[in-house]
Amino acid sequence: MEYKQRDYPLFSACGLNCGLCPRYQMNGASQCPGCAGKDFLAKHPKCGVLSCSQRKGFTYCYQCDEFPCPKYDGADQSDSFITHLHQFRDMEKAKRWGIEAYRQELNEKVSMLEQLLANYDDGRRKSLFCLAVNLLETEDIKHVLEQLTSEVQSDAPLKEKAASAVCLLQAMAEQRKITLKLRKKSKL
């Protein structure tokens, strides 16, 4: 199926925050364009959820009366490159707030993630930063960024800055009882 390019590929039809995914945040041939972004078909030749939503004329699955359908069985039980943990919660948020308000929050989170990656990634933290920004609340991430700005010298070695960022994000996650680790699919 040829996918219609979406205007906003950062929030997927199935409720994943593509803009907070390590594959979206990378450069090079393996970079993902987000849900039905430019050249999506080359990276993801098959996506049953996107095919279904576009066939039915929906931008997001939560707009369908059949949501959640059997395509979602076990969807929030394990992760891929990006966490699926808040997939249903985020779709509910978008439905309740309206998609524009949700996009505004997601754009803010993407901007904060890009700050972390530009200033605190020593080449080994992208997945952790993506996961933390995806799972923590916006205010929590703002607080961590403020702490980093005030407590870490801008000319400190990158390795030291990265360690500080990880420490503060882990502490915030512990406070919120969140585990910053992707969940692998269990083997049968």
PDB file of C-alpha atoms in Angstrom:
ATOM      1  CA  MET A   1       0.000   0.000   0.000  1.00  0.00           C
ATOM      2  CA  GLU A   2       1.199   3.492  -0.819  1.00  0.00           C
ATOM      3  CA  TYR A   3       0.921   5.648   2.302  1.00  0.00           C
ATOM      4  CA  LYS A   4      -0.361   9.193   2.150  1.00  0.00           C
ATOM      5  CA  GLN A   5       2.296  11.462   3.651  1.00  0.00           C
ATOM      6  CA  ARG A   6       1.121  12.871   6.980  1.00  0.00           C
ATOM      7  CA  ASP A   7       1.349  16.547   7.882  1.00  0.00           C
ATOM      8  CA  TYR A   8       2.603  15.748  11.385  1.00  0.00           C
ATOM      9  CA  PRO A   9       4.747  12.584  11.482  1.00  0.00           C
ATOM     10  CA  LEU A  10       5.949  13.174  15.084  1.00  0.00           C
ATOM     11  CA  PHE A  11       2.848  11.510  16.610  1.00  0.00           C
ATOM     12  CA  SER A  12       2.002   8.222  14.929  1.00  0.00           C
ATOM     13  CA  ALA A  13      -1.394   6.905  13.927  1.00  0.00           C
ATOM     14  CA  CYS A  14      -0.967   4.229  16.614  1.00  0.00           C
ATOM     15  CA  GLY A  15      -0.020   6.712  19.370  1.00  0.00           C
ATOM     16  CA  LEU A  16       3.779   6.528  19.501  1.00  0.00           C
ATOM     17  CA  ASN A  17       5.761   9.737  19.911  1.00  0.00           C
ATOM     18  CA  CYS A  18       7.974   9.365  16.836  1.00  0.00           C
ATOM     19  CA  GLY A  19       9.705  12.685  17.499  1.00  0.00           C
ATOM     20  CA  LEU A  20      11.094  11.175  20.725  1.00  0.00           C
ATOM     21  CA  CYS A  21      12.462   8.033  19.084  1.00  0.00           C
ATOM     22  CA  PRO A  22      16.226   7.475  18.710  1.00  0.00           C
ATOM     23  CA  ARG A  23      15.744   6.480  15.069  1.00  0.00           C
ATOM     24  CA  TYR A  24      13.958   9.761  14.352  1.00  0.00           C
ATOM     25  CA  GLN A  25      16.636  11.737  16.192  1.00  0.00           C
ATOM     26  CA  MET A  26      19.560  10.276  14.232  1.00  0.00           C
ATOM     27  CA  ASN A  27      21.267  11.380  11.050  1.00  0.00           C
ATOM     28  CA  GLY A  28      22.079   9.117   8.152  1.00  0.00           C
ATOM     29  CA  ALA A  29      20.508   6.361   6.096  1.00  0.00           C
ATOM     30  CA  SER A  30      18.798   4.660   9.059  1.00  0.00           C
ATOM     31  CA  GLN A  31      16.948   7.802  10.153  1.00  0.00           C
ATOM     32  CA  CYS A  32      13.204   7.227  10.416  1.00  0.00           C
ATOM     33  CA  PRO A  33      11.009  10.000   9.006  1.00  0.00           C
ATOM     34  CA  GLY A  34       8.284   9.465  11.603  1.00  0.00           C
ATOM     35  CA  CYS A  35       4.835   8.048  10.916  1.00  0.00           C
ATOM     36  CA  ALA A  36       4.171   8.375   7.186  1.00  0.00           C
ATOM     37  CA  GLY A  37       6.801  11.092   6.914  1.00  0.00           C
ATOM     38  CA  LYS A  38       8.830  11.655   3.756  1.00  0.00           C
ATOM     39  CA  ASP A  39      10.204   8.321   2.435  1.00  0.00           C
ATOM     40  CA  PHE A  40       8.368   6.332   5.130  1.00  0.00           C
ATOM     41  CA  LEU A  41       7.604   3.479   2.743  1.00  0.00           C
ATOM     42  CA  ALA A  42      11.322   2.890   2.122  1.00  0.00           C
ATOM     43  CA  LYS A  43      11.928   2.386   5.862  1.00  0.00           C
ATOM     44  CA  HIS A  44       8.650   0.689   6.802  1.00  0.00           C
ATOM     45  CA  PRO A  45       7.172  -1.180   3.816  1.00  0.00           C
ATOM     46  CA  LYS A  46       4.361  -2.618   5.933  1.00  0.00           C
ATOM     47  CA  CYS A  47       2.409  -1.030   8.738  1.00  0.00           C
ATOM     48  CA  GLY A  48      -0.973  -2.629   9.291  1.00  0.00           C
ATOM     49  CA  VAL A  49      -2.112   0.061  11.704  1.00  0.00           C
ATOM     50  CA  LEU A  50      -1.255   2.930   9.349  1.00  0.00           C
ATOM     51  CA  SER A  51      -2.806   1.084   6.380  1.00  0.00           C
ATOM     52  CA  CYS A  52      -6.003   0.555   8.344  1.00  0.00           C
ATOM     53  CA  SER A  53      -6.268   4.120   9.627  1.00  0.00           C
ATOM     54  CA  GLN A  54      -5.640   5.624   6.200  1.00  0.00           C
ATOM     55  CA  ARG A  55      -8.058   3.206   4.535  1.00  0.00           C
ATOM     56  CA  LYS A  56     -10.753   4.251   7.045  1.00  0.00           C
ATOM     57  CA  GLY A  57      -9.908   7.941   6.680  1.00  0.00           C
ATOM     58  CA  PHE A  58      -8.559   8.517  10.209  1.00  0.00           C
ATOM     59  CA  THR A  59      -5.393  10.363  11.120  1.00  0.00           C
ATOM     60  CA  TYR A  60      -5.185   8.670  14.530  1.00  0.00           C
ATOM     61  CA  CYS A  61      -6.571   5.310  15.595  1.00  0.00           C
ATOM     62  CA  TYR A  62      -8.340   6.799  18.618  1.00  0.00           C
ATOM     63  CA  GLN A  63     -10.736   8.467  16.151  1.00  0.00           C
ATOM     64  CA  CYS A  64     -12.094   5.050  15.140  1.00  0.00           C
ATOM     65  CA  ASP A  65     -15.096   3.525  16.942  1.00  0.00           C
ATOM     66  CA  GLU A  66     -13.321   0.148  16.905  1.00  0.00           C
ATOM     67  CA  PHE A  67     -10.294   1.448  18.852  1.00  0.00           C
ATOM     68  CA  PRO A  68      -8.588  -0.353  20.433  1.00  0.00           C
ATOM     69  CA  CYS A  69      -8.964  -3.176  17.952  1.00  0.00           C
ATOM     70  CA  PRO A  70      -7.146  -6.548  17.928  1.00  0.00           C
ATOM     71  CA  LYS A  71      -4.157  -4.881  16.184  1.00  0.00           C
ATOM     72  CA  TYR A  72      -3.357  -3.471  19.631  1.00  0.00           C
ATOM     73  CA  ASP A  73      -3.374  -6.753  21.542  1.00  0.00           C
ATOM     74  CA  GLY A  74      -0.202  -6.660  23.645  1.00  0.00           C
ATOM     75  CA  ALA A  75       0.970  -3.377  22.072  1.00  0.00           C
ATOM     76  CA  ASP A  76       1.868  -1.816  25.406  1.00  0.00           C
ATOM     77  CA  GLN A  77       3.612  -4.918  26.785  1.00  0.00           C
ATOM     78  CA  SER A  78       7.008  -4.447  25.116  1.00  0.00           C
ATOM     79  CA  ASP A  79       8.967  -1.821  23.243  1.00  0.00           C
ATOM     80  CA  SER A  80      10.724  -1.391  19.919  1.00  0.00           C
ATOM     81  CA  PHE A  81      13.190   1.485  19.405  1.00  0.00           C
ATOM     82  CA  ILE A  82      10.733   3.636  21.306  1.00  0.00           C
ATOM     83  CA  THR A  83       8.708   2.928  24.407  1.00  0.00           C
ATOM     84  CA  HIS A  84       5.134   1.775  23.936  1.00  0.00           C
ATOM     85  CA  LEU A  85       4.419   2.188  27.651  1.00  0.00           C
ATOM     86  CA  HIS A  86       2.354   5.393  27.335  1.00  0.00           C
ATOM     87  CA  GLN A  87       0.972   4.705  23.870  1.00  0.00           C
ATOM     88  CA  PHE A  88      -2.654   4.418  25.028  1.00  0.00           C
ATOM     89  CA  ARG A  89      -2.294   7.177  27.616  1.00  0.00           C
ATOM     90  CA  ASP A  90      -0.919   9.571  25.004  1.00  0.00           C
ATOM     91  CA  MET A  91      -3.724   8.799  22.559  1.00  0.00           C
ATOM     92  CA  GLU A  92      -6.243   9.390  25.339  1.00  0.00           C
ATOM     93  CA  LYS A  93      -4.508  12.677  26.145  1.00  0.00           C
ATOM     94  CA  ALA A  94      -4.671  13.753  22.479  1.00  0.00           C
ATOM     95  CA  LYS A  95      -8.345  12.805  22.326  1.00  0.00           C
ATOM     96  CA  ARG A  96      -9.211  14.609  25.575  1.00  0.00           C
ATOM     97  CA  TRP A  97      -7.096  17.751  25.025  1.00  0.00           C
ATOM     98  CA  GLY A  98      -7.480  17.945  21.260  1.00  0.00           C
ATOM     99  CA  ILE A  99      -4.716  17.094  18.836  1.00  0.00           C
ATOM    100  CA  GLU A 100      -3.341  20.647  18.586  1.00  0.00           C
ATOM    101  CA  ALA A 101      -2.775  20.884  22.361  1.00  0.00           C
ATOM    102  CA  TYR A 102      -1.147  17.458  22.370  1.00  0.00           C
ATOM    103  CA  ARG A 103       1.091  18.421  19.434  1.00  0.00           C
ATOM    104  CA  GLN A 104       2.139  21.546  21.330  1.00  0.00           C
ATOM    105  CA  GLU A 105       3.223  19.439  24.312  1.00  0.00           C
ATOM    106  CA  LEU A 106       5.014  16.945  22.059  1.00  0.00           C
ATOM    107  CA  ASN A 107       6.799  19.752  20.204  1.00  0.00           C
ATOM    108  CA  GLU A 108       7.972  21.114  23.560  1.00  0.00           C
ATOM    109  CA  LYS A 109       9.253  17.675  24.556  1.00  0.00           C
ATOM    110  CA  VAL A 110      11.035  17.246  21.209  1.00  0.00           C
ATOM    111  CA  SER A 111      12.708  20.617  21.728  1.00  0.00           C
ATOM    112  CA  MET A 112      13.854  19.611  25.228  1.00  0.00           C
ATOM    113  CA  LEU A 113      15.152  16.280  23.914  1.00  0.00           C
ATOM    114  CA  GLU A 114      17.112  18.118  21.235  1.00  0.00           C
ATOM    115  CA  GLN A 115      18.643  20.320  23.977  1.00  0.00           C
ATOM    116  CA  LEU A 116      19.722  17.233  25.893  1.00  0.00           C
ATOM    117  CA  LEU A 117      21.179  15.635  22.777  1.00  0.00           C
ATOM    118  CA  ALA A 118      23.004  18.786  21.667  1.00  0.00           C
ATOM    119  CA  ASN A 119      24.499  19.635  25.060  1.00  0.00           C
ATOM    120  CA  TYR A 120      24.709  16.444  27.144  1.00  0.00           C
ATOM    121  CA  ASP A 121      25.010  13.442  24.814  1.00  0.00           C
ATOM    122  CA  ASP A 122      28.474  11.932  24.841  1.00  0.00           C
ATOM    123  CA  GLY A 123      27.498   9.557  22.027  1.00  0.00           C
ATOM    124  CA  ARG A 124      26.097   6.930  24.385  1.00  0.00           C
ATOM    125  CA  ARG A 125      22.963   8.541  25.880  1.00  0.00           C
ATOM    126  CA  LYS A 126      20.495   9.039  23.034  1.00  0.00           C
ATOM    127  CA  SER A 127      18.251   6.067  23.866  1.00  0.00           C
ATOM    128  CA  LEU A 128      18.138   6.963  27.555  1.00  0.00           C
ATOM    129  CA  PHE A 129      17.371  10.621  26.833  1.00  0.00           C
ATOM    130  CA  CYS A 130      14.617   9.631  24.368  1.00  0.00           C
ATOM    131  CA  LEU A 131      13.090   7.256  26.890  1.00  0.00           C
ATOM    132  CA  ALA A 132      13.276   9.756  29.758  1.00  0.00           C
ATOM    133  CA  VAL A 133      11.690  12.586  27.780  1.00  0.00           C
ATOM    134  CA  ASN A 134       8.977  10.235  26.533  1.00  0.00           C
ATOM    135  CA  LEU A 135       8.056   8.885  29.982  1.00  0.00           C
ATOM    136  CA  LEU A 136       8.582  11.883  32.264  1.00  0.00           C
ATOM    137  CA  GLU A 137       6.156  14.788  32.399  1.00  0.00           C
ATOM    138  CA  THR A 138       7.079  18.027  30.654  1.00  0.00           C
ATOM    139  CA  GLU A 139       7.524  19.889  33.947  1.00  0.00           C
ATOM    140  CA  ASP A 140       9.901  17.188  35.212  1.00  0.00           C
ATOM    141  CA  ILE A 141      12.101  17.509  32.139  1.00  0.00           C
ATOM    142  CA  LYS A 142      12.067  21.317  32.407  1.00  0.00           C
ATOM    143  CA  HIS A 143      13.179  20.979  36.022  1.00  0.00           C
ATOM    144  CA  VAL A 144      16.051  18.663  35.060  1.00  0.00           C
ATOM    145  CA  LEU A 145      17.173  21.042  32.293  1.00  0.00           C
ATOM    146  CA  GLU A 146      17.076  23.979  34.724  1.00  0.00           C
ATOM    147  CA  GLN A 147      19.181  21.994  37.207  1.00  0.00           C
ATOM    148  CA  LEU A 148      21.685  21.101  34.498  1.00  0.00           C
ATOM    149  CA  THR A 149      21.965  24.740  33.441  1.00  0.00           C
ATOM    150  CA  SER A 150      22.534  25.964  36.993  1.00  0.00           C
ATOM    151  CA  GLU A 151      24.660  23.091  38.351  1.00  0.00           C
ATOM    152  CA  VAL A 152      26.835  21.991  35.433  1.00  0.00           C
ATOM    153  CA  GLN A 153      29.476  24.318  34.025  1.00  0.00           C
ATOM    154  CA  SER A 154      29.020  24.867  30.315  1.00  0.00           C
ATOM    155  CA  ASP A 155      32.736  24.245  29.693  1.00  0.00           C
ATOM    156  CA  ALA A 156      32.787  20.971  31.652  1.00  0.00           C
ATOM    157  CA  PRO A 157      33.923  17.896  29.698  1.00  0.00           C
ATOM    158  CA  LEU A 158      31.079  16.326  27.733  1.00  0.00           C
ATOM    159  CA  LYS A 159      31.467  13.024  29.563  1.00  0.00           C
ATOM    160  CA  GLU A 160      30.920  14.838  32.885  1.00  0.00           C
ATOM    161  CA  LYS A 161      27.928  16.761  31.517  1.00  0.00           C
ATOM    162  CA  ALA A 162      26.404  13.507  30.208  1.00  0.00           C
ATOM    163  CA  ALA A 163      26.883  11.796  33.575  1.00  0.00           C
ATOM    164  CA  SER A 164      25.166  14.711  35.350  1.00  0.00           C
ATOM    165  CA  ALA A 165      22.225  14.603  32.938  1.00  0.00           C
ATOM    166  CA  VAL A 166      21.835  10.845  33.386  1.00  0.00           C
ATOM    167  CA  CYS A 167      22.022  11.160  37.162  1.00  0.00           C
ATOM    168  CA  LEU A 168      19.346  13.884  37.297  1.00  0.00           C
ATOM    169  CA  LEU A 169      17.027  12.083  34.853  1.00  0.00           C
ATOM    170  CA  GLN A 170      17.405   8.793  36.755  1.00  0.00           C
ATOM    171  CA  ALA A 171      16.674  10.564  40.061  1.00  0.00           C
ATOM    172  CA  MET A 172      13.542  12.191  38.620  1.00  0.00           C
ATOM    173  CA  ALA A 173      12.417   8.859  37.177  1.00  0.00           C
ATOM    174  CA  GLU A 174      12.918   7.136  40.542  1.00  0.00           C
ATOM    175  CA  GLN A 175      10.899   9.875  42.224  1.00  0.00           C
ATOM    176  CA  ARG A 176       8.071   9.202  39.746  1.00  0.00           C
ATOM    177  CA  LYS A 177       8.499   5.407  40.059  1.00  0.00           C
ATOM    178  CA  ILE A 178       9.451   5.108  36.388  1.00  0.00           C
ATOM    179  CA  THR A 179      12.048   2.686  35.035  1.00  0.00           C
ATOM    180  CA  LEU A 180      14.195   4.122  32.268  1.00  0.00           C
ATOM    181  CA  LYS A 181      14.766   0.907  30.377  1.00  0.00           C
ATOM    182  CA  LEU A 182      13.143  -0.435  27.216  1.00  0.00           C
ATOM    183  CA  ARG A 183      11.092  -3.578  27.775  1.00  0.00           C
ATOM    184  CA  LYS A 184      12.110  -6.461  25.515  1.00  0.00           C
ATOM    185  CA  LYS A 185       9.541  -8.806  24.093  1.00  0.00           C
ATOM    186  CA  SER A 186       9.471 -11.975  26.126  1.00  0.00           C
ATOM    187  CA  LYS A 187      10.574 -15.109  24.314  1.00  0.00           C
ATOM    188  CA  LEU A 188       8.167 -18.007  24.355  1.00  0.00           C
TER     189      LEU A 188
END
